[in-house]
């Protein structure tokens, strides 16, 4: 993408020792909160941490003494802290592999009530990669009621998105 005509208004290189909570919220949700997901989203150094100029969002499996299994993972957003309309949005990401994992880089409305709850408020998925198929990226726009979507799919000719960092970008006009 060309940056001509654009000015940088927000950037985080995750090079501090802790997550900048003035820009980021670590979301916390119980299992099943959305999409019947099995994990809890928690605010824990085990699931959300920084190191070597990288943000690490991890999924953690726990087996209890009774044999029951639970999952926890990290999820961050800029909701109510950074708000943008139009521009170039990008992130340099390396994704994990494994069945049930769905790393994602999304744009969501800050104030859903302004436009109506999802999907009316819209959602732009710049990157969604299923952990069992890390060579394919799904880019989707969700909107309307009833829910409609348009999706683009990119599958790498060789390798996958877990082998090295890739820059995912979107120009929103």
CSV table of C-alpha atoms in Angstrom, one decimal:
chain,number,residue,atom,x,y,z
A,1,UNK,CA,0.0,0.0,0.0
A,2,UNK,CA,1.1,3.5,-0.6
A,3,UNK,CA,1.3,5.8,2.5
A,4,UNK,CA,1.3,8.9,0.3
A,5,UNK,CA,-1.2,11.4,1.7
A,6,UNK,CA,-1.4,9.7,5.0
A,7,UNK,CA,-0.1,10.7,8.4
A,8,UNK,CA,0.7,8.2,11.2
A,9,UNK,CA,-1.8,8.8,14.0
A,10,UNK,CA,-1.3,5.6,16.1
A,11,UNK,CA,1.5,3.0,16.4
A,12,UNK,CA,2.5,0.5,19.1
A,13,UNK,CA,5.7,-1.5,18.6
A,14,UNK,CA,5.2,-3.3,22.0
A,15,UNK,CA,8.7,-2.4,23.0
A,16,UNK,CA,8.0,-1.5,26.6
A,17,UNK,CA,8.1,-4.0,29.5
A,18,UNK,CA,4.3,-4.0,29.9
A,19,UNK,CA,1.2,-3.4,27.8
A,20,UNK,CA,0.2,0.3,27.5
A,21,UNK,CA,-3.2,0.2,29.2
A,22,UNK,CA,-3.9,3.8,28.0
A,23,UNK,CA,-4.2,2.4,24.5
A,24,UNK,CA,-5.2,-1.2,25.1
A,25,UNK,CA,-7.8,-3.1,27.1
A,26,UNK,CA,-7.3,-6.8,27.9
A,27,UNK,CA,-10.7,-8.2,27.4
A,28,UNK,CA,-12.2,-10.6,29.8
A,29,UNK,CA,-15.1,-12.9,28.9
A,30,UNK,CA,-16.5,-16.2,30.1
A,31,UNK,CA,-16.6,-19.4,27.8
A,32,UNK,CA,-19.4,-19.3,25.3
A,33,UNK,CA,-19.5,-15.4,25.3
A,34,UNK,CA,-19.5,-15.5,21.5
A,35,UNK,CA,-19.4,-18.2,18.8
A,36,UNK,CA,-19.7,-21.0,21.5
A,37,UNK,CA,-16.0,-20.6,22.2
A,38,UNK,CA,-14.6,-22.9,24.9
A,39,UNK,CA,-12.0,-20.6,26.4
A,40,UNK,CA,-12.2,-17.8,28.9
A,41,UNK,CA,-10.5,-14.6,27.9
A,42,UNK,CA,-8.4,-13.6,30.9
A,43,UNK,CA,-6.1,-10.8,31.9
A,44,UNK,CA,-3.0,-12.8,32.9
A,45,UNK,CA,0.7,-12.6,32.2
A,46,UNK,CA,0.3,-16.2,31.0
A,47,UNK,CA,-2.1,-15.2,28.2
A,48,UNK,CA,-1.0,-11.6,27.5
A,49,UNK,CA,2.6,-10.5,27.6
A,50,UNK,CA,5.3,-8.5,25.9
A,51,UNK,CA,8.9,-9.4,25.1
A,52,UNK,CA,11.6,-8.7,22.5
A,53,UNK,CA,9.3,-6.0,20.9
A,54,UNK,CA,6.4,-8.5,20.4
A,55,UNK,CA,3.0,-8.9,21.9
A,56,UNK,CA,2.2,-12.5,22.8
A,57,UNK,CA,-1.4,-13.6,23.0
A,58,UNK,CA,-1.4,-17.2,24.2
A,59,UNK,CA,-4.0,-20.0,24.6
A,60,UNK,CA,-3.5,-22.1,27.7
A,61,UNK,CA,-4.9,-25.5,28.4
A,62,UNK,CA,-5.4,-26.5,32.0
A,63,UNK,CA,-6.3,-30.0,33.2
A,64,UNK,CA,-7.8,-30.1,36.7
A,65,UNK,CA,-7.3,-32.8,39.3
A,66,UNK,CA,-10.7,-34.3,38.3
A,67,UNK,CA,-9.6,-34.5,34.7
A,68,UNK,CA,-11.7,-31.7,33.5
A,69,UNK,CA,-10.1,-29.4,30.8
A,70,UNK,CA,-10.4,-25.7,30.6
A,71,UNK,CA,-8.9,-23.1,28.2
A,72,UNK,CA,-7.9,-19.5,28.7
A,73,UNK,CA,-6.5,-17.1,26.1
A,74,UNK,CA,-5.7,-13.4,25.6
A,75,UNK,CA,-7.6,-10.8,23.7
A,76,UNK,CA,-6.9,-7.1,23.5
A,77,UNK,CA,-8.7,-4.2,21.9
A,78,UNK,CA,-8.5,-0.4,21.6
A,79,UNK,CA,-12.3,0.0,22.3
A,80,UNK,CA,-13.0,3.4,23.9
A,81,UNK,CA,-9.3,4.2,23.9
A,82,UNK,CA,-8.4,4.6,20.2
A,83,UNK,CA,-11.0,5.3,17.5
A,84,UNK,CA,-10.4,5.7,13.8
A,85,UNK,CA,-12.5,6.1,10.7
A,86,UNK,CA,-10.7,5.5,7.4
A,87,UNK,CA,-7.0,5.1,6.7
A,88,UNK,CA,-4.5,2.4,6.5
A,89,UNK,CA,-4.6,-0.2,9.3
A,90,UNK,CA,-1.8,-2.8,9.5
A,91,UNK,CA,-0.2,-5.2,11.9
A,92,UNK,CA,2.9,-7.4,11.7
A,93,UNK,CA,1.8,-10.8,12.9
A,94,UNK,CA,2.9,-14.4,13.2
A,95,UNK,CA,0.1,-16.9,14.0
A,96,UNK,CA,0.0,-20.1,15.9
A,97,UNK,CA,-1.1,-23.5,14.6
A,98,UNK,CA,-3.5,-25.9,16.1
A,99,UNK,CA,-7.1,-27.0,15.8
A,100,UNK,CA,-9.5,-24.6,17.4
A,101,UNK,CA,-7.2,-21.6,17.3
A,102,UNK,CA,-8.4,-18.5,15.4
A,103,UNK,CA,-6.0,-15.6,15.6
A,104,UNK,CA,-7.6,-12.4,14.2
A,105,UNK,CA,-7.0,-8.8,13.5
A,106,UNK,CA,-10.4,-6.9,13.3
A,107,UNK,CA,-11.9,-3.4,13.1
A,108,UNK,CA,-15.0,-3.0,15.1
A,109,UNK,CA,-17.3,-0.1,15.9
A,110,UNK,CA,-16.6,1.6,19.3
A,111,UNK,CA,-20.2,2.5,19.9
A,112,UNK,CA,-22.4,-0.3,18.6
A,113,UNK,CA,-25.5,1.5,19.9
A,114,UNK,CA,-24.8,4.3,17.3
A,115,UNK,CA,-25.4,1.9,14.4
A,116,UNK,CA,-27.1,-1.1,16.1
A,117,UNK,CA,-25.6,-4.2,17.7
A,118,UNK,CA,-23.5,-6.5,15.6
A,119,UNK,CA,-23.8,-7.1,12.7
A,120,UNK,CA,-25.5,-3.8,12.0
A,121,UNK,CA,-22.6,-1.8,13.4
A,122,UNK,CA,-20.3,-3.6,10.9
A,123,UNK,CA,-17.0,-5.5,11.3
A,124,UNK,CA,-13.9,-5.6,9.1
A,125,UNK,CA,-11.8,-8.7,9.5
A,126,UNK,CA,-8.4,-7.9,8.1
A,127,UNK,CA,-6.9,-11.3,9.2
A,128,UNK,CA,-8.5,-14.5,10.4
A,129,UNK,CA,-6.5,-17.6,10.1
A,130,UNK,CA,-7.7,-21.0,11.3
A,131,UNK,CA,-5.0,-22.8,13.2
A,132,UNK,CA,-5.6,-26.1,11.4
A,133,UNK,CA,-5.0,-24.3,8.1
A,134,UNK,CA,-2.4,-21.6,8.7
A,135,UNK,CA,-1.7,-21.1,5.0
A,136,UNK,CA,-5.1,-19.4,4.3
A,137,UNK,CA,-6.2,-15.9,5.4
A,138,UNK,CA,-9.8,-14.9,5.4
A,139,UNK,CA,-10.6,-11.2,5.1
A,140,UNK,CA,-14.3,-10.5,5.7
A,141,UNK,CA,-16.7,-7.5,6.0
A,142,UNK,CA,-19.8,-8.2,8.1
A,143,UNK,CA,-22.8,-5.9,8.0
A,144,UNK,CA,-26.6,-5.5,7.8
A,145,UNK,CA,-29.6,-7.2,9.3
A,146,UNK,CA,-30.1,-9.9,8.4
A,147,UNK,CA,-26.4,-10.5,8.6
A,148,UNK,CA,-24.6,-10.3,5.3
A,149,UNK,CA,-20.9,-10.7,4.5
A,150,UNK,CA,-18.4,-10.5,1.7
A,151,UNK,CA,-15.2,-12.4,2.0
A,152,UNK,CA,-11.8,-12.6,0.3
A,153,UNK,CA,-9.5,-15.6,0.7
A,154,UNK,CA,-5.7,-15.7,0.2
A,155,UNK,CA,-3.9,-19.0,0.4
A,156,UNK,CA,-0.1,-18.9,0.2
A,157,UNK,CA,1.5,-20.8,-2.6
A,158,UNK,CA,4.2,-22.2,-0.3
A,159,UNK,CA,4.7,-22.1,3.5
A,160,UNK,CA,2.2,-20.6,5.9
A,161,UNK,CA,1.5,-17.6,8.2
A,162,UNK,CA,2.9,-19.4,11.3
A,163,UNK,CA,6.5,-19.8,9.8
A,164,UNK,CA,7.4,-16.1,10.0
A,165,UNK,CA,5.9,-12.6,10.5
A,166,UNK,CA,3.7,-11.2,7.8
A,167,UNK,CA,2.3,-7.6,7.5
A,168,UNK,CA,-1.5,-7.6,7.1
A,169,UNK,CA,-2.9,-4.3,5.8
A,170,UNK,CA,-6.2,-2.7,4.8
A,171,UNK,CA,-6.8,0.7,3.3
A,172,UNK,CA,-10.3,1.8,4.4
A,173,UNK,CA,-11.5,4.6,2.0
